[in-house]
Coordinates of N, CA and C in Angstrom, one line a residue:
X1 N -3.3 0.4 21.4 CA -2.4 1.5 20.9 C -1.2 0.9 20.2
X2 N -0.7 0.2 20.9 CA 0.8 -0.8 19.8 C 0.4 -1.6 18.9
X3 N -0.8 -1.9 18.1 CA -1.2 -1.7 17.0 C -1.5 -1.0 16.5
X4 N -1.4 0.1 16.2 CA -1.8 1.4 15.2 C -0.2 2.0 15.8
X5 N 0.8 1.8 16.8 CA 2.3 2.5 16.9 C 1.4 4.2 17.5
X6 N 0.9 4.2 18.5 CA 0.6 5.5 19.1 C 0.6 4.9 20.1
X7 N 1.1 6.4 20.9 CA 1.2 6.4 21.8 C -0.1 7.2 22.8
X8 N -0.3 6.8 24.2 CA -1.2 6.9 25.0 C -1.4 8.2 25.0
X9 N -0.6 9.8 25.1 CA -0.6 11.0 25.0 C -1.5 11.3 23.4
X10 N -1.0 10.7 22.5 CA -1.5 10.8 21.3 C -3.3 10.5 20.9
X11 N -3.9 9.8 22.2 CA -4.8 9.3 22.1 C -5.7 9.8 22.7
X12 N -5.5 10.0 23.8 CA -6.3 10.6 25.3 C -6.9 12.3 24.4
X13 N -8.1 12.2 24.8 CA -9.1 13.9 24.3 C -8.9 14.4 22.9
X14 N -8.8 12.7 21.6 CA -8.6 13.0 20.5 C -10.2 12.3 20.2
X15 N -11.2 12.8 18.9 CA -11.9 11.8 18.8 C -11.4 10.4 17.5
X16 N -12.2 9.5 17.5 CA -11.7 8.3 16.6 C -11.1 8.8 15.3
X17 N -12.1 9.3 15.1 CA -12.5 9.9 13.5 C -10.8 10.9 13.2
X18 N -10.5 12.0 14.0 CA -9.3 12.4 14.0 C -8.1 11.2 13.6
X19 N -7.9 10.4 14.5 CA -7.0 9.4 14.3 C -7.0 9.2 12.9
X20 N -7.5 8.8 12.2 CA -7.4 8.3 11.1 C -6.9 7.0 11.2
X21 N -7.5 6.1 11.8 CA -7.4 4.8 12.3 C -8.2 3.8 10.8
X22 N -8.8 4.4 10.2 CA -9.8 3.4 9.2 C -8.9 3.7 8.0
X23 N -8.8 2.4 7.7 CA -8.1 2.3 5.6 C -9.3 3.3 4.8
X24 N -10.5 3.3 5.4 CA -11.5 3.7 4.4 C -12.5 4.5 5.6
X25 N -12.4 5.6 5.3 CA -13.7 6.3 6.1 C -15.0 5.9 5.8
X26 N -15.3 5.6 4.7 CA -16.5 4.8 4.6 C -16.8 3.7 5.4
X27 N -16.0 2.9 5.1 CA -16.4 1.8 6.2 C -16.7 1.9 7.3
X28 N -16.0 2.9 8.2 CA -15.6 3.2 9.6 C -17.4 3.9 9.6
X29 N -17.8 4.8 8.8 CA -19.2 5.1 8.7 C -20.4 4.0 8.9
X30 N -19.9 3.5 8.1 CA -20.8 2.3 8.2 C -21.4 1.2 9.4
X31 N -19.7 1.3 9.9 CA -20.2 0.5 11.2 C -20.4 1.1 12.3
X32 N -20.2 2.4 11.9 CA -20.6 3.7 13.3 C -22.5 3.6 12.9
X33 N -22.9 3.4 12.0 CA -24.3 3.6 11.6 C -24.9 2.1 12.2
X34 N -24.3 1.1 12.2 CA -24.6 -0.4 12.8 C -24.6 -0.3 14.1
X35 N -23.6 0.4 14.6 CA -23.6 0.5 16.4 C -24.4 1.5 16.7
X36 N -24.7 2.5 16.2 CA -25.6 3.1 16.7 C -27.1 2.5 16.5
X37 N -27.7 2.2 15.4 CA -28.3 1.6 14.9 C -28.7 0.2 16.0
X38 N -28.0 -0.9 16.1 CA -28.0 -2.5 16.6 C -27.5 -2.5 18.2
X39 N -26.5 -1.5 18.2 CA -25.9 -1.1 19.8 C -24.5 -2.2 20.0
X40 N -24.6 -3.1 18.6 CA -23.0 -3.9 18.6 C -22.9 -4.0 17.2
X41 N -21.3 -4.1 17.2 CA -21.1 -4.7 15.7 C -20.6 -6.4 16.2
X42 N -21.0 -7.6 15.2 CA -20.7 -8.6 15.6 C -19.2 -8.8 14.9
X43 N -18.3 -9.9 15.2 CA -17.3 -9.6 14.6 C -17.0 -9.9 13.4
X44 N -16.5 -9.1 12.6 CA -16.0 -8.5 11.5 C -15.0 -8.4 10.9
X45 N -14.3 -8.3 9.5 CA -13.0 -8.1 9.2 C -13.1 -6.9 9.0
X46 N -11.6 -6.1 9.4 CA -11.8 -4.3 8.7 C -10.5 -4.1 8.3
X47 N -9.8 -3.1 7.9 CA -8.7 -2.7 7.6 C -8.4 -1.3 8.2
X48 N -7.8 -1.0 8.6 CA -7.1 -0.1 9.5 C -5.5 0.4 9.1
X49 N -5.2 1.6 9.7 CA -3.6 1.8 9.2 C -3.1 2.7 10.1
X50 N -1.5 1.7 10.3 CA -0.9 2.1 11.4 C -0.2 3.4 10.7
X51 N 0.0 3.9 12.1 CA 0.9 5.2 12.2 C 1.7 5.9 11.2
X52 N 2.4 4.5 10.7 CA 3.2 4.5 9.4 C 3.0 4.5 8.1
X53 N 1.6 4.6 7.9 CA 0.7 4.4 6.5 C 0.6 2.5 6.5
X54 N 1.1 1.5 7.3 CA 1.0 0.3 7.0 C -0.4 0.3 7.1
X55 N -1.1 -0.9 6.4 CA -2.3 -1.4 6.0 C -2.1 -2.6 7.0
X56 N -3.7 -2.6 7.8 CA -3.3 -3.8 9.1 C -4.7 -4.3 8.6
X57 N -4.7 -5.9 8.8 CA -6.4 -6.6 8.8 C -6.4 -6.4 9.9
X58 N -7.9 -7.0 10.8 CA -7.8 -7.0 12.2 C -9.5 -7.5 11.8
X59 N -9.6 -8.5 13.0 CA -11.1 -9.1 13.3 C -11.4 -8.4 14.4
X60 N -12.5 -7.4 14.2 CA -12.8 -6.9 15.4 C -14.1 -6.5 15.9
X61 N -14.5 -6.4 17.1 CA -15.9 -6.0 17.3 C -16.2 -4.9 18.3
X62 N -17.5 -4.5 18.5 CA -18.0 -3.4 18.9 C -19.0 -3.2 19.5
X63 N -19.4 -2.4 20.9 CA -20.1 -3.0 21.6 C -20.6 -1.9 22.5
X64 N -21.9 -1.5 22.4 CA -22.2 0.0 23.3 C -22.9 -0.7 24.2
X65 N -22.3 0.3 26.0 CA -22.3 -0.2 27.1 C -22.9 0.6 27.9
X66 N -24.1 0.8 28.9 CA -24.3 1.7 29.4 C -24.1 2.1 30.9
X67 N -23.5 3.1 30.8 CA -22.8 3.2 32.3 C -24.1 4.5 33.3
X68 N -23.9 4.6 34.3 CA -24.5 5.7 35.1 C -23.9 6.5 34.3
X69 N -24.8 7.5 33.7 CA -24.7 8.9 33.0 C -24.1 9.3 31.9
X70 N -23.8 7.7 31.4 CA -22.9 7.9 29.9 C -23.2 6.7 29.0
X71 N -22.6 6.5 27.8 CA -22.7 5.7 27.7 C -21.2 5.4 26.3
X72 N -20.5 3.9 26.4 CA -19.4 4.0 26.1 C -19.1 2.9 25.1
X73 N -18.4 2.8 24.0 CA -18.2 1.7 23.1 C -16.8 1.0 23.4
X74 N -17.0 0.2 23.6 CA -16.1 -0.9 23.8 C -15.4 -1.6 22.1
X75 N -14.2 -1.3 22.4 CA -13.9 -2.2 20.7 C -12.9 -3.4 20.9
X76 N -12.9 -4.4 20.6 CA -12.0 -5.2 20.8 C -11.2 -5.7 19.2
X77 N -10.1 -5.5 19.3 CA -9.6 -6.4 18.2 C -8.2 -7.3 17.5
X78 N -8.3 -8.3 16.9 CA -7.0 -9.2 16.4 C -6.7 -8.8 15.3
X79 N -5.1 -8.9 15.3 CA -4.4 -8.2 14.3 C -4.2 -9.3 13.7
X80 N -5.1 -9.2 12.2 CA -4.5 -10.9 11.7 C -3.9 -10.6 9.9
X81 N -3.2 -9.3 9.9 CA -2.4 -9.2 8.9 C -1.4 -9.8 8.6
X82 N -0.5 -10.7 9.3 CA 0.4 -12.1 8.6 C -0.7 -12.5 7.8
X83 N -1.4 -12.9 8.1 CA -2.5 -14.3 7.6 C -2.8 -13.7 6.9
X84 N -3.8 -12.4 6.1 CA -4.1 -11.9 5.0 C -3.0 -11.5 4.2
X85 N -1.6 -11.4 4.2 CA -0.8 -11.3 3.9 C -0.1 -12.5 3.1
X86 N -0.3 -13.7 3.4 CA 0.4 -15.1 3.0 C -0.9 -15.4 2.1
X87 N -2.3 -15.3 2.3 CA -3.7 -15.1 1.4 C -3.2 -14.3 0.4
X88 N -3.1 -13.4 0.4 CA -3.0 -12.3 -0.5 C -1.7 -13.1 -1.7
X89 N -0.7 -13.2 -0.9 CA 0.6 -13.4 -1.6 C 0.4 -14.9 -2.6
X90 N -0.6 -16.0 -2.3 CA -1.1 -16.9 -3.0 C -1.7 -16.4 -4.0
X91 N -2.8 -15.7 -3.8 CA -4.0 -15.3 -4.7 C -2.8 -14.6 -5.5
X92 N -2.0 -13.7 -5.6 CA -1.5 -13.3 -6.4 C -0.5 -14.0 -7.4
X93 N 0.2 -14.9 -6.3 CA 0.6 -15.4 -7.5 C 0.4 -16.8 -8.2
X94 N -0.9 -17.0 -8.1 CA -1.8 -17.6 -9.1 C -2.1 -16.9 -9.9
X95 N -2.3 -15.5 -9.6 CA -3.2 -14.6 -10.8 C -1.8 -14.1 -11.9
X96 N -0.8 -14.2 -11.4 CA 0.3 -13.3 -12.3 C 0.7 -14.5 -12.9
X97 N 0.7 -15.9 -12.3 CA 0.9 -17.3 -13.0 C 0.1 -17.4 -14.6
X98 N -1.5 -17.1 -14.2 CA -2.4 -17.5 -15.1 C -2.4 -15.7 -16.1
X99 N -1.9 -14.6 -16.1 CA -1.4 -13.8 -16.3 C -0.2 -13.5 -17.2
X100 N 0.8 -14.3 -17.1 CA 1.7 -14.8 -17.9 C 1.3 -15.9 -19.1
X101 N 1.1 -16.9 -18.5 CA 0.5 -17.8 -19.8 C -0.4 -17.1 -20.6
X102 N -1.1 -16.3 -20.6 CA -2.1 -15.7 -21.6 C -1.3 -14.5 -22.3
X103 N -0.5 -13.8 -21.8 CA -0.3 -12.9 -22.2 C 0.7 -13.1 -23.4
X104 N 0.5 -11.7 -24.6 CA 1.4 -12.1 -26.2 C 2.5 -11.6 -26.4
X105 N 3.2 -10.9 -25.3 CA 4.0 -10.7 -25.4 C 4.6 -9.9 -24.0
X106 N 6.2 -9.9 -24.2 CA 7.0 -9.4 -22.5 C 6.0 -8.1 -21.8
X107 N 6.1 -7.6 -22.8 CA 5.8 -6.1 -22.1 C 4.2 -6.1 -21.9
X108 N 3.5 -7.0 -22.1 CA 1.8 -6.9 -21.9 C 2.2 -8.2 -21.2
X109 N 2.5 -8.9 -20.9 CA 2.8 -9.8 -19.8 C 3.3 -8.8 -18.0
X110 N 4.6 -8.1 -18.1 CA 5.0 -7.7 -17.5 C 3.7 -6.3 -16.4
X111 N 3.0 -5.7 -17.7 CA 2.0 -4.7 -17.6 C 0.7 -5.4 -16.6
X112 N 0.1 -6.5 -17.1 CA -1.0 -7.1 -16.1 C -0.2 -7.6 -14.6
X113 N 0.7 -8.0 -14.8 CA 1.6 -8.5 -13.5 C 1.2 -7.1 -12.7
X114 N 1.9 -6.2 -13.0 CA 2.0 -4.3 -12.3 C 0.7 -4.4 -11.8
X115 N 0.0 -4.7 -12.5 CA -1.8 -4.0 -12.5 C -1.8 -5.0 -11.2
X116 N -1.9 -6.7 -11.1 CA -2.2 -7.7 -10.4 C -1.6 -7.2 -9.0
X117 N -0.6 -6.7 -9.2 CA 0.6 -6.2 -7.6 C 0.3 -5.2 -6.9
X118 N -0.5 -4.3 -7.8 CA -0.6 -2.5 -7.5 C -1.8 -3.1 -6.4
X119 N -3.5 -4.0 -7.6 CA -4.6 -3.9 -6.9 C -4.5 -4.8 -5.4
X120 N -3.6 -5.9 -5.4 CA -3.7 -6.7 -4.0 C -2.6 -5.7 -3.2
X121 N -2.1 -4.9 -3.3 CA -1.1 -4.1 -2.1 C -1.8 -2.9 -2.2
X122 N -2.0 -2.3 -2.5 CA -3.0 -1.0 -2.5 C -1.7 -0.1 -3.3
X123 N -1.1 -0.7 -3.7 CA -0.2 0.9 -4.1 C -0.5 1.6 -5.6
X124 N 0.0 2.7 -5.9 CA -0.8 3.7 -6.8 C 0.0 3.5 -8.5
X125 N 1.3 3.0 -8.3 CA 1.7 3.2 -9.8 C 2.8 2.2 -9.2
X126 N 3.2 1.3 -10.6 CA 3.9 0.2 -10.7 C 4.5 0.6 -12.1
X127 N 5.9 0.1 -12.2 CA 6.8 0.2 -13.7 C 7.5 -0.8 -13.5
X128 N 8.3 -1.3 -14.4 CA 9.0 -2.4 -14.8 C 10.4 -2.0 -15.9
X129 N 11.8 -2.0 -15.0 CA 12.6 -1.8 -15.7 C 13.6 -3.2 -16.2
X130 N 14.3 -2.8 -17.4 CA 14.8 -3.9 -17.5 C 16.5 -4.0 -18.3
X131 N 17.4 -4.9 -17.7 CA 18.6 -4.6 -18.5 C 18.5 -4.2 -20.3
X132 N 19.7 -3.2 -20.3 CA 19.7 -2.7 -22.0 C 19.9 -3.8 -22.5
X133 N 20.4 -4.4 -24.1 CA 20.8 -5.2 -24.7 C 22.2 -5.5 -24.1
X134 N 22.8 -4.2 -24.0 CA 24.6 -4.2 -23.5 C 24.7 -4.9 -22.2
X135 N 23.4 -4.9 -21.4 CA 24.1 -4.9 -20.1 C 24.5 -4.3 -19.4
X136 N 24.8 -2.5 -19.3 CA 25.5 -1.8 -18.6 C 24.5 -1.1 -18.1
X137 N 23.0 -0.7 -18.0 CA 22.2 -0.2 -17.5 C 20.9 -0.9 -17.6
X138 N 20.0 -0.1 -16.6 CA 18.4 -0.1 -16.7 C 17.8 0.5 -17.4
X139 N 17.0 0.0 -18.0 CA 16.2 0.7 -19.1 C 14.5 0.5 -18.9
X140 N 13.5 1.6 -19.0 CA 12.3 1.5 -19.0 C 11.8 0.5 -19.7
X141 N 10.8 -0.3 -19.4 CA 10.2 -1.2 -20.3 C 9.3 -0.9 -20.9
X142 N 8.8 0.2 -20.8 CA 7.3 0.5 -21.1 C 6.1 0.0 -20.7
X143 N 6.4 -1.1 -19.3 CA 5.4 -1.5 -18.6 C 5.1 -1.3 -17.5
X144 N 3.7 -0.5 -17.4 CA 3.4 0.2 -16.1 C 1.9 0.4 -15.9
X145 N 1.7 0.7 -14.8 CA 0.1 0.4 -14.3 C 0.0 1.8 -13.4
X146 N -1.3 2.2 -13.5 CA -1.0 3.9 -12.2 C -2.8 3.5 -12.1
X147 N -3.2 4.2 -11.1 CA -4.5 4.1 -10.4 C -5.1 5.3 -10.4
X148 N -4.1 6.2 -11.1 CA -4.8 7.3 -10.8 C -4.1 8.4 -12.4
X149 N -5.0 9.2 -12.1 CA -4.9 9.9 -13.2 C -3.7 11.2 -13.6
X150 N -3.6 11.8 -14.7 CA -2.2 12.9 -15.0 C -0.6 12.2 -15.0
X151 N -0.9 10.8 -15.0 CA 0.6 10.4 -14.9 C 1.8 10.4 -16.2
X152 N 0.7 11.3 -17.4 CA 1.7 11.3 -18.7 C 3.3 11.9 -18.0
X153 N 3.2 13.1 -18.0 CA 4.7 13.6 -17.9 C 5.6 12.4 -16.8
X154 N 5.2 11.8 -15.7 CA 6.0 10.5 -15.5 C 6.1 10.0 -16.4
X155 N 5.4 9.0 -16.9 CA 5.6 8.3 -18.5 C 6.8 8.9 -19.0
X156 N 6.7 10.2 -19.4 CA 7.8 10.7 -20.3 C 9.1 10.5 -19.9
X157 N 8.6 10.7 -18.6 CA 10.6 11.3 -17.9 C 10.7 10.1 -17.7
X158 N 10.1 9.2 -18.1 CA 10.7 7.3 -17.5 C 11.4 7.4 -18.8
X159 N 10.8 7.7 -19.9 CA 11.0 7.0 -21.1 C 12.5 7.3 -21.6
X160 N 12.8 7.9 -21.4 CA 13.8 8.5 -21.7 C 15.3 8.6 -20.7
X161 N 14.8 7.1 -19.7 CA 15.9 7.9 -18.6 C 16.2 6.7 -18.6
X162 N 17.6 6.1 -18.0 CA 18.6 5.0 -17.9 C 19.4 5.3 -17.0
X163 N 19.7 3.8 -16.2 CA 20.3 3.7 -15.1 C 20.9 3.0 -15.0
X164 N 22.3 3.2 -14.6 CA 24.1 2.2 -14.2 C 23.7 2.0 -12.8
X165 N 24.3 0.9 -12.7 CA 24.1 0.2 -11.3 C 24.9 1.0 -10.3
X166 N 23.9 0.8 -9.2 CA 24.1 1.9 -8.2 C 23.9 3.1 -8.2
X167 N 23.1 3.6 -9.5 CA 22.7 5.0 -10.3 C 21.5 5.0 -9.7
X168 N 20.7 6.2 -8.7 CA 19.8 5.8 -8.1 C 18.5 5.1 -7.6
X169 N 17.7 4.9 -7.3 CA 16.7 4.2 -6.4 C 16.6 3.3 -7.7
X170 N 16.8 3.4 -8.8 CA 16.3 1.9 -9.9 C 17.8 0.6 -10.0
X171 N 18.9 1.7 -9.8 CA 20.4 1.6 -10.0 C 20.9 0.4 -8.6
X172 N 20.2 0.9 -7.8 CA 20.6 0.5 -6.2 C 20.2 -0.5 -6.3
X173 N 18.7 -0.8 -6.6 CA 18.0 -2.1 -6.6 C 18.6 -3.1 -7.6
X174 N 19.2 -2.7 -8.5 CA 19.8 -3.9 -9.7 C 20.4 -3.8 -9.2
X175 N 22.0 -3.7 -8.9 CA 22.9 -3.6 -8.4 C 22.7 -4.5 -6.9
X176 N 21.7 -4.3 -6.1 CA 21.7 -5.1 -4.8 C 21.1 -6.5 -5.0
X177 N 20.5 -6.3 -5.7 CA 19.7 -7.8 -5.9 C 18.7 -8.4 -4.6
X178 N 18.3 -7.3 -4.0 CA 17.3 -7.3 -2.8 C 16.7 -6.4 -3.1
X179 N 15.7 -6.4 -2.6 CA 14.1 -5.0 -2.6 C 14.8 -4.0 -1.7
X180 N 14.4 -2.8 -1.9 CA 14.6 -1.4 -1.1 C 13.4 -1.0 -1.0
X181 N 13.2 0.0 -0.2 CA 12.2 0.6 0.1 C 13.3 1.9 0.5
X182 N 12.3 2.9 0.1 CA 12.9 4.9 -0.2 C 11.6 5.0 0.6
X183 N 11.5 6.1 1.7 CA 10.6 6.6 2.5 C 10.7 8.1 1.9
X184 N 9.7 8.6 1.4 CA 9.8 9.8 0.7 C 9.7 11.0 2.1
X185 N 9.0 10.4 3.3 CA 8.9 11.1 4.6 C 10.4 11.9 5.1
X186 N 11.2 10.8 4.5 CA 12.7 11.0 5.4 C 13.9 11.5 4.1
X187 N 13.1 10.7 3.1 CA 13.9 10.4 2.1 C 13.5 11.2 0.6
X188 N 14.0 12.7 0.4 CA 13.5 13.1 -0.8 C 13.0 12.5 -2.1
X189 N 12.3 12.1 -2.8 CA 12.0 11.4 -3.9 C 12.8 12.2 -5.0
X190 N 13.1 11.3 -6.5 CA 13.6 11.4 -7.2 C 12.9 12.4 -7.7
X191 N 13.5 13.2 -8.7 CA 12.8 14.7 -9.8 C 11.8 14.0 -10.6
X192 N 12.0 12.4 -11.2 CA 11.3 11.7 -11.9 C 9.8 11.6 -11.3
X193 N 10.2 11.3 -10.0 CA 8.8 11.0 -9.5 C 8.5 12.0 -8.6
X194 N 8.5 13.4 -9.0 CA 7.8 14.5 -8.3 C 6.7 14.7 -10.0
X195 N 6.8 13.7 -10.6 CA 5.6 14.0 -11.4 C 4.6 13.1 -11.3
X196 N 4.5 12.2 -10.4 CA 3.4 12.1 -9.6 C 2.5 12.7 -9.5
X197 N 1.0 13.1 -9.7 CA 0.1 13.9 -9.1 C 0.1 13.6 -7.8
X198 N 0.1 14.4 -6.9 CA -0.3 14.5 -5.2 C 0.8 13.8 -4.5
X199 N 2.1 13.7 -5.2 CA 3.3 13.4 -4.8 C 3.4 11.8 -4.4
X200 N 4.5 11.8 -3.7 CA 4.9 10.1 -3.3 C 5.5 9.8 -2.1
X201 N 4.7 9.3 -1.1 CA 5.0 8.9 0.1 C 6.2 8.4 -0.2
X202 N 6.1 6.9 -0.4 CA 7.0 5.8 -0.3 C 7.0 5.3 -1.6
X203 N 8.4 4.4 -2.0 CA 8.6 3.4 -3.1 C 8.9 2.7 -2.3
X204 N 9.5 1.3 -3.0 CA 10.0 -0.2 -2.9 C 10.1 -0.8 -4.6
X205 N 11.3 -1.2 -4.8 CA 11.7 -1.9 -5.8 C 12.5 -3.4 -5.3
X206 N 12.0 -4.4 -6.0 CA 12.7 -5.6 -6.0 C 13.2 -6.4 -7.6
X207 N 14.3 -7.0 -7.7 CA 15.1 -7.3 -8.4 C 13.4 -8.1 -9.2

């Protein structure tokens, strides 16, 4: 349970499937069709997601047990998201390395980078701002990556919008010169990015 951040009331006379414990319901299918199927899963890598929307690896296995008058799955599993995480953060930045050298110019340089960062973190739309000529604000770069579709009217409202330091969530992050993270749960999101299709959990920007 203190991997996935739930608690024991939260758990007890819920089934799996409710939880929403699997990154991918498919998969979770899959190896529901193996254990029933074989009566174990041997061990495995899966992805899973805590409470918080975080994305967790975990090596884990599965194991149907037969008791007098029932019968019960046993799951055991290691949280080994550091480790896929420092993997991940390599492979990436070799890919955005060999990404840069190929690319002809800033803004199609900057644009594969987005694309390379979105596909190894799972997240849905990447942009890329950048100081004006003057120096006194942020300015869209015109480089950006989305996973999903209708994202013109964002496009628009980026294109056209500029930000003085400490001028919101783009403002804060230049101005700090450290990454933020905006929890859209706690934390209203910007008008800009209520054009999102299907809205916006979370951001994070870093310098």
């Amino acid at each position: 349970l203190e991997l996935f951040g739930l608690e024991r009331g939260a758990v007890i006379g819920h089934e799996t499937a409710g939880l929403r414990l699997w990154a991918d319901p498919a998969d979770r299918a899959g190896h529901i069709a193996q254990l029933m199927r074989d009566g174990f899963v041997p061990l495995t890598e899966g992805r899973f997601r805590h409470k918080s929307g975080e994305l967790l690896h975990t090596l884990f296995t599965m194991q149907r047990i037969g008791l007098p008058g029932s019968t019960v799955t046993v799951t055991t599993r290691v949280d080994i998201t550091d480790r896929k995480r420092s993997e991940q953060l390599l492979e990436l930045e070799l890919a955005a390395t060999l990404a840069l050298s190929q690319a002809g110019d800033l803004r199609g340089a900057l644009t594969d980078v987005l694309r390379l960062i979105c596909e190894n973190t799972g997240w849905e739309v990447g942009e890329a701002w950048l100081p004006a000529p003057d120096g006194a604000r942020m300015e869209w770069s015109g480089a950006f990556h989305s996973g999903i579709d209708g994202t013109g009217p964002f496009v628009a409202a980026s294109e056209v919008r500029a930000f003085a330091p400490g001028e919101r969530f783009i403002g804060r992050v230049w101005q700090g010169g450290v990454p933020l993270w905006n929890d859209a749960a706690t934390n209203k999101p910007w008008r800009r990015l209520q054009h999102i299709p299907g809205g916006v959990q979370s951001q994070c920007g870093f310098p």
